[in-house]
C-alpha atoms as a PDB file:
ATOM      1  CA  MET A   1      -8.627  27.331 -35.695  1.00  0.00           C
ATOM      2  CA  LYS A   2      -8.966  30.627 -37.570  1.00  0.00           C
ATOM      3  CA  ASN A   3     -12.695  30.855 -36.786  1.00  0.00           C
ATOM      4  CA  VAL A   4     -12.055  30.115 -33.114  1.00  0.00           C
ATOM      5  CA  GLY A   5      -9.367  32.785 -32.957  1.00  0.00           C
ATOM      6  CA  GLU A   6     -11.612  35.368 -34.571  1.00  0.00           C
ATOM      7  CA  LEU A   7     -14.415  34.483 -32.174  1.00  0.00           C
ATOM      8  CA  MET A   8     -12.100  35.002 -29.192  1.00  0.00           C
ATOM      9  CA  LYS A   9     -11.073  38.424 -30.500  1.00  0.00           C
ATOM     10  CA  ARG A  10     -14.699  39.514 -30.940  1.00  0.00           C
ATOM     11  CA  LEU A  11     -15.601  38.328 -27.445  1.00  0.00           C
ATOM     12  CA  GLN A  12     -12.701  40.263 -25.940  1.00  0.00           C
ATOM     13  CA  LYS A  13     -13.889  43.451 -27.668  1.00  0.00           C
ATOM     14  CA  VAL A  14     -17.434  43.270 -26.258  1.00  0.00           C
ATOM     15  CA  MET A  15     -16.478  41.868 -22.844  1.00  0.00           C
ATOM     16  CA  PRO A  16     -16.673  44.373 -19.925  1.00  0.00           C
ATOM     17  CA  ALA A  17     -13.270  45.582 -18.742  1.00  0.00           C
ATOM     18  CA  HIS A  18     -13.725  44.216 -15.209  1.00  0.00           C
ATOM     19  CA  ILE A  19     -14.248  40.660 -16.469  1.00  0.00           C
ATOM     20  CA  LYS A  20     -11.123  38.644 -17.163  1.00  0.00           C
ATOM     21  CA  PRO A  21     -11.519  35.985 -19.883  1.00  0.00           C
ATOM     22  CA  ALA A  22     -10.690  32.394 -19.000  1.00  0.00           C
ATOM     23  CA  PHE A  23      -8.963  31.993 -22.355  1.00  0.00           C
ATOM     24  CA  HIS A  24      -6.969  34.559 -24.314  1.00  0.00           C
ATOM     25  CA  THR A  25      -6.418  32.626 -27.529  1.00  0.00           C
ATOM     26  CA  GLY A  26      -8.191  30.052 -29.639  1.00  0.00           C
ATOM     27  CA  GLU A  27      -5.379  27.613 -28.890  1.00  0.00           C
ATOM     28  CA  GLU A  28      -6.055  27.864 -25.151  1.00  0.00           C
ATOM     29  CA  LEU A  29      -9.778  27.220 -25.677  1.00  0.00           C
ATOM     30  CA  LEU A  30      -9.161  24.204 -27.883  1.00  0.00           C
ATOM     31  CA  ALA A  31      -6.617  22.812 -25.425  1.00  0.00           C
ATOM     32  CA  TRP A  32      -9.167  23.160 -22.605  1.00  0.00           C
ATOM     33  CA  GLN A  33     -11.862  21.452 -24.690  1.00  0.00           C
ATOM     34  CA  LYS A  34      -9.479  18.588 -25.468  1.00  0.00           C
ATOM     35  CA  GLU A  35      -8.598  18.199 -21.779  1.00  0.00           C
ATOM     36  CA  GLN A  36     -12.269  18.171 -20.756  1.00  0.00           C
ATOM     37  CA  GLY A  37     -13.019  15.605 -23.452  1.00  0.00           C
ATOM     38  CA  GLU A  38     -10.275  13.326 -22.140  1.00  0.00           C
ATOM     39  CA  ILE A  39     -11.598  13.679 -18.582  1.00  0.00           C
ATOM     40  CA  ARG A  40     -15.123  12.784 -19.703  1.00  0.00           C
ATOM     41  CA  SER A  41     -13.844   9.829 -21.735  1.00  0.00           C
ATOM     42  CA  ALA A  42     -11.896   8.501 -18.738  1.00  0.00           C
ATOM     43  CA  ALA A  43     -14.971   8.864 -16.511  1.00  0.00           C
ATOM     44  CA  ILE A  44     -17.144   7.011 -19.027  1.00  0.00           C
ATOM     45  CA  GLU A  45     -14.542   4.233 -19.287  1.00  0.00           C
ATOM     46  CA  ARG A  46     -14.497   3.839 -15.481  1.00  0.00           C
ATOM     47  CA  GLU A  47     -18.291   3.697 -15.388  1.00  0.00           C
ATOM     48  CA  ASN A  48     -18.317   1.058 -18.122  1.00  0.00           C
ATOM     49  CA  ARG A  49     -15.776  -1.039 -16.218  1.00  0.00           C
ATOM     50  CA  ALA A  50     -17.855  -0.781 -13.042  1.00  0.00           C
ATOM     51  CA  MET A  51     -20.980  -1.845 -14.938  1.00  0.00           C
ATOM     52  CA  LYS A  52     -19.128  -4.830 -16.392  1.00  0.00           C
ATOM     53  CA  MET A  53     -17.975  -5.885 -12.934  1.00  0.00           C
ATOM     54  CA  GLN A  54     -21.515  -5.479 -11.633  1.00  0.00           C
ATOM     55  CA  ARG A  55     -22.898  -7.751 -14.356  1.00  0.00           C
ATOM     56  CA  THR A  56     -20.127 -10.325 -14.032  1.00  0.00           C
ATOM     57  CA  PHE A  57     -19.628 -10.559 -10.275  1.00  0.00           C
ATOM     58  CA  ASN A  58     -22.967  -9.097  -9.099  1.00  0.00           C
ATOM     59  CA  ARG A  59     -21.074  -6.186  -7.565  1.00  0.00           C
ATOM     60  CA  SER A  60     -18.428  -3.621  -8.396  1.00  0.00           C
ATOM     61  CA  GLY A  61     -15.402  -2.358  -6.516  1.00  0.00           C
ATOM     62  CA  ILE A  62     -15.569  -3.025  -2.790  1.00  0.00           C
ATOM     63  CA  ARG A  63     -17.987  -5.102  -0.728  1.00  0.00           C
ATOM     64  CA  PRO A  64     -20.391  -3.084   1.477  1.00  0.00           C
ATOM     65  CA  LEU A  65     -18.641  -4.345   4.646  1.00  0.00           C
ATOM     66  CA  HIS A  66     -15.449  -2.505   3.701  1.00  0.00           C
ATOM     67  CA  GLN A  67     -16.767   0.519   1.819  1.00  0.00           C
ATOM     68  CA  ASN A  68     -16.168   2.814   4.806  1.00  0.00           C
ATOM     69  CA  CYS A  69     -12.695   1.509   5.638  1.00  0.00           C
ATOM     70  CA  SER A  70     -10.117   4.284   5.585  1.00  0.00           C
ATOM     71  CA  PHE A  71      -6.644   5.090   6.834  1.00  0.00           C
ATOM     72  CA  GLU A  72      -8.236   7.372   9.434  1.00  0.00           C
ATOM     73  CA  ASN A  73     -10.377   4.664  11.081  1.00  0.00           C
ATOM     74  CA  TYR A  74      -7.673   1.980  11.032  1.00  0.00           C
ATOM     75  CA  HIS A  75      -6.800   1.197  14.664  1.00  0.00           C
ATOM     76  CA  VAL A  76      -3.100   1.430  15.492  1.00  0.00           C
ATOM     77  CA  GLU A  77      -2.121  -0.361  18.688  1.00  0.00           C
ATOM     78  CA  ASN A  78       1.483  -1.367  18.015  1.00  0.00           C
ATOM     79  CA  GLU A  79       4.524  -0.523  15.930  1.00  0.00           C
ATOM     80  CA  GLY A  80       3.737  -3.188  13.340  1.00  0.00           C
ATOM     81  CA  GLN A  81       0.326  -1.689  12.637  1.00  0.00           C
ATOM     82  CA  MET A  82       1.853   1.775  12.454  1.00  0.00           C
ATOM     83  CA  ASN A  83       4.360   0.510   9.882  1.00  0.00           C
ATOM     84  CA  ALA A  84       1.635  -1.239   7.852  1.00  0.00           C
ATOM     85  CA  LEU A  85      -0.471   1.930   7.814  1.00  0.00           C
ATOM     86  CA  ALA A  86       2.474   4.068   6.717  1.00  0.00           C
ATOM     87  CA  LYS A  87       3.323   1.686   3.872  1.00  0.00           C
ATOM     88  CA  ALA A  88      -0.306   1.579   2.724  1.00  0.00           C
ATOM     89  CA  ARG A  89      -0.460   5.383   2.625  1.00  0.00           C
ATOM     90  CA  GLN A  90       2.819   5.531   0.724  1.00  0.00           C
ATOM     91  CA  TYR A  91       1.545   2.945  -1.754  1.00  0.00           C
ATOM     92  CA  VAL A  92      -1.401   5.187  -2.640  1.00  0.00           C
ATOM     93  CA  GLU A  93       0.784   8.278  -2.996  1.00  0.00           C
ATOM     94  CA  GLU A  94       3.146   6.449  -5.360  1.00  0.00           C
ATOM     95  CA  PHE A  95       0.437   4.572  -7.279  1.00  0.00           C
ATOM     96  CA  ASP A  96       0.374   6.628 -10.482  1.00  0.00           C
ATOM     97  CA  GLY A  97       2.841   5.301 -13.016  1.00  0.00           C
ATOM     98  CA  ASN A  98       3.999   2.582 -10.618  1.00  0.00           C
ATOM     99  CA  ILE A  99       3.893  -1.131 -11.425  1.00  0.00           C
ATOM    100  CA  ALA A 100       4.449  -2.128  -7.779  1.00  0.00           C
ATOM    101  CA  SER A 101       2.087  -4.759  -6.363  1.00  0.00           C
ATOM    102  CA  PHE A 102       1.537  -5.688  -2.718  1.00  0.00           C
ATOM    103  CA  ILE A 103       0.990  -8.751  -0.557  1.00  0.00           C
ATOM    104  CA  PHE A 104      -0.545  -8.517   2.908  1.00  0.00           C
ATOM    105  CA  SER A 105       0.043 -11.771   4.801  1.00  0.00           C
ATOM    106  CA  GLY A 106      -0.777 -12.858   8.327  1.00  0.00           C
ATOM    107  CA  LYS A 107      -3.321 -14.366  10.656  1.00  0.00           C
ATOM    108  CA  PRO A 108      -7.069 -13.727  10.235  1.00  0.00           C
ATOM    109  CA  GLY A 109      -8.526 -10.653  11.918  1.00  0.00           C
ATOM    110  CA  THR A 110      -5.348  -8.575  11.834  1.00  0.00           C
ATOM    111  CA  GLY A 111      -6.616  -5.848   9.499  1.00  0.00           C
ATOM    112  CA  LYS A 112      -5.389  -6.984   6.086  1.00  0.00           C
ATOM    113  CA  ASN A 113      -8.771  -6.408   4.465  1.00  0.00           C
ATOM    114  CA  HIS A 114      -9.227  -3.059   6.200  1.00  0.00           C
ATOM    115  CA  LEU A 115      -5.977  -1.608   4.877  1.00  0.00           C
ATOM    116  CA  ALA A 116      -6.476  -3.092   1.408  1.00  0.00           C
ATOM    117  CA  ALA A 117      -9.971  -1.572   1.297  1.00  0.00           C
ATOM    118  CA  ALA A 118      -8.594   1.747   2.572  1.00  0.00           C
ATOM    119  CA  ILE A 119      -6.109   1.753  -0.314  1.00  0.00           C
ATOM    120  CA  CYS A 120      -8.889   1.010  -2.793  1.00  0.00           C
ATOM    121  CA  ASN A 121     -11.270   3.592  -1.315  1.00  0.00           C
ATOM    122  CA  GLU A 122      -8.603   6.274  -1.557  1.00  0.00           C
ATOM    123  CA  LEU A 123      -7.830   5.312  -5.151  1.00  0.00           C
ATOM    124  CA  LEU A 124     -11.547   5.453  -5.992  1.00  0.00           C
ATOM    125  CA  LEU A 125     -11.593   9.037  -4.728  1.00  0.00           C
ATOM    126  CA  ARG A 126      -8.719   9.739  -7.105  1.00  0.00           C
ATOM    127  CA  GLY A 127     -10.654   8.414 -10.085  1.00  0.00           C
ATOM    128  CA  LYS A 128      -9.123   4.932 -10.297  1.00  0.00           C
ATOM    129  CA  SER A 129     -10.998   1.676 -10.895  1.00  0.00           C
ATOM    130  CA  VAL A 130     -10.565  -1.021  -8.237  1.00  0.00           C
ATOM    131  CA  LEU A 131     -11.870  -4.479  -7.397  1.00  0.00           C
ATOM    132  CA  ILE A 132     -11.385  -6.632  -4.307  1.00  0.00           C
ATOM    133  CA  ILE A 133     -12.421 -10.216  -5.021  1.00  0.00           C
ATOM    134  CA  THR A 134     -11.813 -13.648  -3.500  1.00  0.00           C
ATOM    135  CA  VAL A 135     -10.241 -16.565  -5.331  1.00  0.00           C
ATOM    136  CA  ALA A 136     -13.520 -18.450  -4.844  1.00  0.00           C
ATOM    137  CA  ASP A 137     -15.521 -15.693  -6.568  1.00  0.00           C
ATOM    138  CA  ILE A 138     -13.082 -15.596  -9.479  1.00  0.00           C
ATOM    139  CA  MET A 139     -13.305 -19.350  -9.953  1.00  0.00           C
ATOM    140  CA  SER A 140     -17.090 -19.308  -9.643  1.00  0.00           C
ATOM    141  CA  ALA A 141     -17.307 -16.684 -12.394  1.00  0.00           C
ATOM    142  CA  MET A 142     -14.894 -18.676 -14.559  1.00  0.00           C
ATOM    143  CA  LYS A 143     -16.954 -21.850 -14.201  1.00  0.00           C
ATOM    144  CA  ASP A 144     -20.154 -19.928 -14.963  1.00  0.00           C
ATOM    145  CA  SER A 145     -18.558 -18.820 -18.237  1.00  0.00           C
ATOM    146  CA  PHE A 146     -18.329 -22.391 -19.527  1.00  0.00           C
ATOM    147  CA  GLY A 147     -20.809 -22.636 -22.385  1.00  0.00           C
ATOM    148  CA  ASN A 148     -22.019 -19.089 -21.685  1.00  0.00           C
ATOM    149  CA  ARG A 149     -22.621 -17.155 -24.896  1.00  0.00           C
ATOM    150  CA  GLU A 150     -22.821 -13.792 -23.128  1.00  0.00           C
ATOM    151  CA  ILE A 151     -19.417 -13.861 -21.439  1.00  0.00           C
ATOM    152  CA  SER A 152     -16.408 -16.093 -21.977  1.00  0.00           C
ATOM    153  CA  GLU A 153     -13.392 -16.993 -19.883  1.00  0.00           C
ATOM    154  CA  GLU A 154     -11.303 -14.754 -22.129  1.00  0.00           C
ATOM    155  CA  GLN A 155     -13.620 -11.794 -21.506  1.00  0.00           C
ATOM    156  CA  LEU A 156     -13.440 -12.376 -17.750  1.00  0.00           C
ATOM    157  CA  LEU A 157      -9.648 -12.427 -17.846  1.00  0.00           C
ATOM    158  CA  THR A 158      -9.655  -9.244 -19.919  1.00  0.00           C
ATOM    159  CA  ASP A 159     -11.989  -7.455 -17.476  1.00  0.00           C
ATOM    160  CA  LEU A 160      -9.891  -8.517 -14.478  1.00  0.00           C
ATOM    161  CA  SER A 161      -6.752  -7.359 -16.273  1.00  0.00           C
ATOM    162  CA  ARG A 162      -8.014  -3.868 -17.101  1.00  0.00           C
ATOM    163  CA  VAL A 163      -9.054  -2.614 -13.657  1.00  0.00           C
ATOM    164  CA  ASP A 164      -6.458  -0.170 -12.271  1.00  0.00           C
ATOM    165  CA  LEU A 165      -5.966  -2.147  -9.046  1.00  0.00           C
ATOM    166  CA  LEU A 166      -7.117  -5.731  -8.536  1.00  0.00           C
ATOM    167  CA  VAL A 167      -6.876  -7.189  -5.032  1.00  0.00           C
ATOM    168  CA  ILE A 168      -7.237 -10.979  -4.800  1.00  0.00           C
ATOM    169  CA  ASP A 169      -8.385 -12.111  -1.358  1.00  0.00           C
ATOM    170  CA  GLU A 170      -8.146 -15.500   0.380  1.00  0.00           C
ATOM    171  CA  ILE A 171      -5.095 -16.744  -1.511  1.00  0.00           C
ATOM    172  CA  GLY A 172      -4.400 -20.216  -0.110  1.00  0.00           C
ATOM    173  CA  MET A 173      -7.854 -20.725   1.389  1.00  0.00           C
ATOM    174  CA  GLN A 174      -8.983 -23.037  -1.417  1.00  0.00           C
ATOM    175  CA  ASN A 175      -7.607 -26.401  -2.487  1.00  0.00           C
ATOM    176  CA  GLU A 176      -5.781 -24.542  -5.260  1.00  0.00           C
ATOM    177  CA  SER A 177      -6.323 -26.911  -8.180  1.00  0.00           C
ATOM    178  CA  ARG A 178      -4.116 -26.723 -11.249  1.00  0.00           C
ATOM    179  CA  TYR A 179      -6.852 -24.757 -13.013  1.00  0.00           C
ATOM    180  CA  GLU A 180      -6.908 -22.147 -10.227  1.00  0.00           C
ATOM    181  CA  LYS A 181      -3.138 -21.754 -10.446  1.00  0.00           C
ATOM    182  CA  VAL A 182      -3.349 -21.303 -14.218  1.00  0.00           C
ATOM    183  CA  ILE A 183      -6.056 -18.641 -13.879  1.00  0.00           C
ATOM    184  CA  ILE A 184      -4.181 -16.680 -11.184  1.00  0.00           C
ATOM    185  CA  ASN A 185      -1.004 -16.968 -13.254  1.00  0.00           C
ATOM    186  CA  GLN A 186      -2.778 -15.574 -16.316  1.00  0.00           C
ATOM    187  CA  ILE A 187      -4.327 -12.706 -14.365  1.00  0.00           C
ATOM    188  CA  VAL A 188      -1.034 -11.636 -12.779  1.00  0.00           C
ATOM    189  CA  ASP A 189       0.850 -12.120 -16.059  1.00  0.00           C
ATOM    190  CA  ARG A 190      -1.598 -10.004 -18.057  1.00  0.00           C
ATOM    191  CA  ARG A 191      -1.725  -7.282 -15.442  1.00  0.00           C
ATOM    192  CA  SER A 192       2.035  -7.005 -15.055  1.00  0.00           C
ATOM    193  CA  SER A 193       2.461  -7.017 -18.846  1.00  0.00           C
ATOM    194  CA  SER A 194       0.104  -4.034 -19.071  1.00  0.00           C
ATOM    195  CA  LYS A 195       1.837  -2.345 -16.103  1.00  0.00           C
ATOM    196  CA  ARG A 196      -1.116  -2.752 -13.741  1.00  0.00           C
ATOM    197  CA  PRO A 197      -0.412  -3.803 -10.142  1.00  0.00           C
ATOM    198  CA  THR A 198      -2.081  -6.611  -8.218  1.00  0.00           C
ATOM    199  CA  GLY A 199      -2.706  -6.926  -4.494  1.00  0.00           C
ATOM    200  CA  MET A 200      -2.949 -10.230  -2.629  1.00  0.00           C
ATOM    201  CA  LEU A 201      -4.331 -11.009   0.825  1.00  0.00           C
ATOM    202  CA  THR A 202      -3.310 -14.295   2.403  1.00  0.00           C
ATOM    203  CA  ASN A 203      -2.790 -16.194   5.647  1.00  0.00           C
ATOM    204  CA  SER A 204       0.224 -17.950   4.091  1.00  0.00           C
ATOM    205  CA  ASN A 205       3.871 -17.058   4.582  1.00  0.00           C
ATOM    206  CA  MET A 206       6.434 -16.420   1.850  1.00  0.00           C
ATOM    207  CA  ASP A 207       7.546 -20.050   1.432  1.00  0.00           C
ATOM    208  CA  GLU A 208       3.943 -21.242   1.287  1.00  0.00           C
ATOM    209  CA  MET A 209       3.068 -18.605  -1.309  1.00  0.00           C
ATOM    210  CA  ASN A 210       6.036 -19.610  -3.477  1.00  0.00           C
ATOM    211  CA  LYS A 211       4.911 -23.248  -3.398  1.00  0.00           C
ATOM    212  CA  LEU A 212       1.282 -22.313  -3.872  1.00  0.00           C
ATOM    213  CA  LEU A 213       1.557 -19.950  -6.843  1.00  0.00           C
ATOM    214  CA  GLY A 214       4.972 -20.786  -8.251  1.00  0.00           C
ATOM    215  CA  GLU A 215       8.100 -18.720  -8.820  1.00  0.00           C
ATOM    216  CA  ARG A 216       6.829 -17.132 -12.053  1.00  0.00           C
ATOM    217  CA  VAL A 217       3.836 -15.495 -10.365  1.00  0.00           C
ATOM    218  CA  MET A 218       5.803 -14.468  -7.293  1.00  0.00           C
ATOM    219  CA  ASP A 219       8.567 -12.930  -9.415  1.00  0.00           C
ATOM    220  CA  ARG A 220       5.980 -10.765 -11.161  1.00  0.00           C
ATOM    221  CA  MET A 221       4.489  -9.792  -7.805  1.00  0.00           C
ATOM    222  CA  ARG A 222       7.936  -8.450  -6.856  1.00  0.00           C
ATOM    223  CA  LEU A 223       8.254  -6.103  -9.852  1.00  0.00           C
ATOM    224  CA  GLY A 224       8.955  -2.488  -8.994  1.00  0.00           C
ATOM    225  CA  ASN A 225       8.971  -1.276  -5.429  1.00  0.00           C
ATOM    226  CA  SER A 226       6.463  -3.934  -4.366  1.00  0.00           C
ATOM    227  CA  LEU A 227       5.315  -4.423  -0.784  1.00  0.00           C
ATOM    228  CA  TRP A 228       5.180  -7.516   1.383  1.00  0.00           C
ATOM    229  CA  VAL A 229       3.684  -6.557   4.729  1.00  0.00           C
ATOM    230  CA  ILE A 230       3.429  -9.196   7.459  1.00  0.00           C
ATOM    231  CA  PHE A 231       0.502  -8.751   9.867  1.00  0.00           C
ATOM    232  CA  ASN A 232       1.974 -10.715  12.767  1.00  0.00           C
ATOM    233  CA  TRP A 233      -0.087  -9.385  15.687  1.00  0.00           C
ATOM    234  CA  ASP A 234      -3.120 -10.858  17.407  1.00  0.00           C
ATOM    235  CA  SER A 235      -6.597 -10.630  15.925  1.00  0.00           C
ATOM    236  CA  TYR A 236      -8.590  -7.619  17.095  1.00  0.00           C
ATOM    237  CA  ARG A 237     -11.983  -8.642  15.691  1.00  0.00           C
ATOM    238  CA  SER A 238     -13.345  -9.154  19.192  1.00  0.00           C
ATOM    239  CA  ARG A 239     -12.684  -5.455  19.862  1.00  0.00           C
ATOM    240  CA  VAL A 240     -14.328  -4.195  16.674  1.00  0.00           C
ATOM    241  CA  THR A 241     -17.392  -2.091  17.492  1.00  0.00           C
ATOM    242  CA  GLY A 242     -18.822  -1.839  14.000  1.00  0.00           C
ATOM    243  CA  LYS A 243     -18.145   1.880  13.679  1.00  0.00           C
ATOM    244  CA  GLU A 244     -14.997   1.035  11.736  1.00  0.00           C
ATOM    245  CA  TYR A 245     -17.204   0.002   8.836  1.00  0.00           C
END
């Protein structure tokens, strides 16, 4: 610290009068270096997570179909869609330090994936790690881990638990075996225990979700100021031009 302070004093003596130093003391310089080191470490950790997801699920983050989905190109045609958009925006703004999860439920083609992807895309811009993945893809990866020396079921669960926001798609689309319920339970349990939120996309209603996943999982999905948004309007896929993506 003494050497840094002396160096700062010498620099100030030889520095032209019209140039203002970015740091006035050695403490300020060291604090800045520490901050930059933490930023670089966080960036490296995010890159490592993305690489792990790429190796495990053959992709990272968001599928190409939804990589351009945003709040701006989400079509609002009724009050329900306006409300869903507002809640999605609010969710992003309140994400930091918030354990709140979300469930988007409703008929196919009503924009659940678009808004979930818009949330994830915005969080990516803010330096967060995200993953949208179907139940089928999770189970496929779990089954591939059986007898696999390179990656185990435990490692998969750990990776899925560490991403800042995990969105599980197509809840209720499978036969939902006991094993699937156990895996989803473990994922949600680990994430909530580490204060990381989970998103779910489903065609099922609240009663069906309670029967499907059980009260324990659903109770954890309600922690904090969690969202349950019902997409109860008609499908608009026939009106999609492709520019939305």
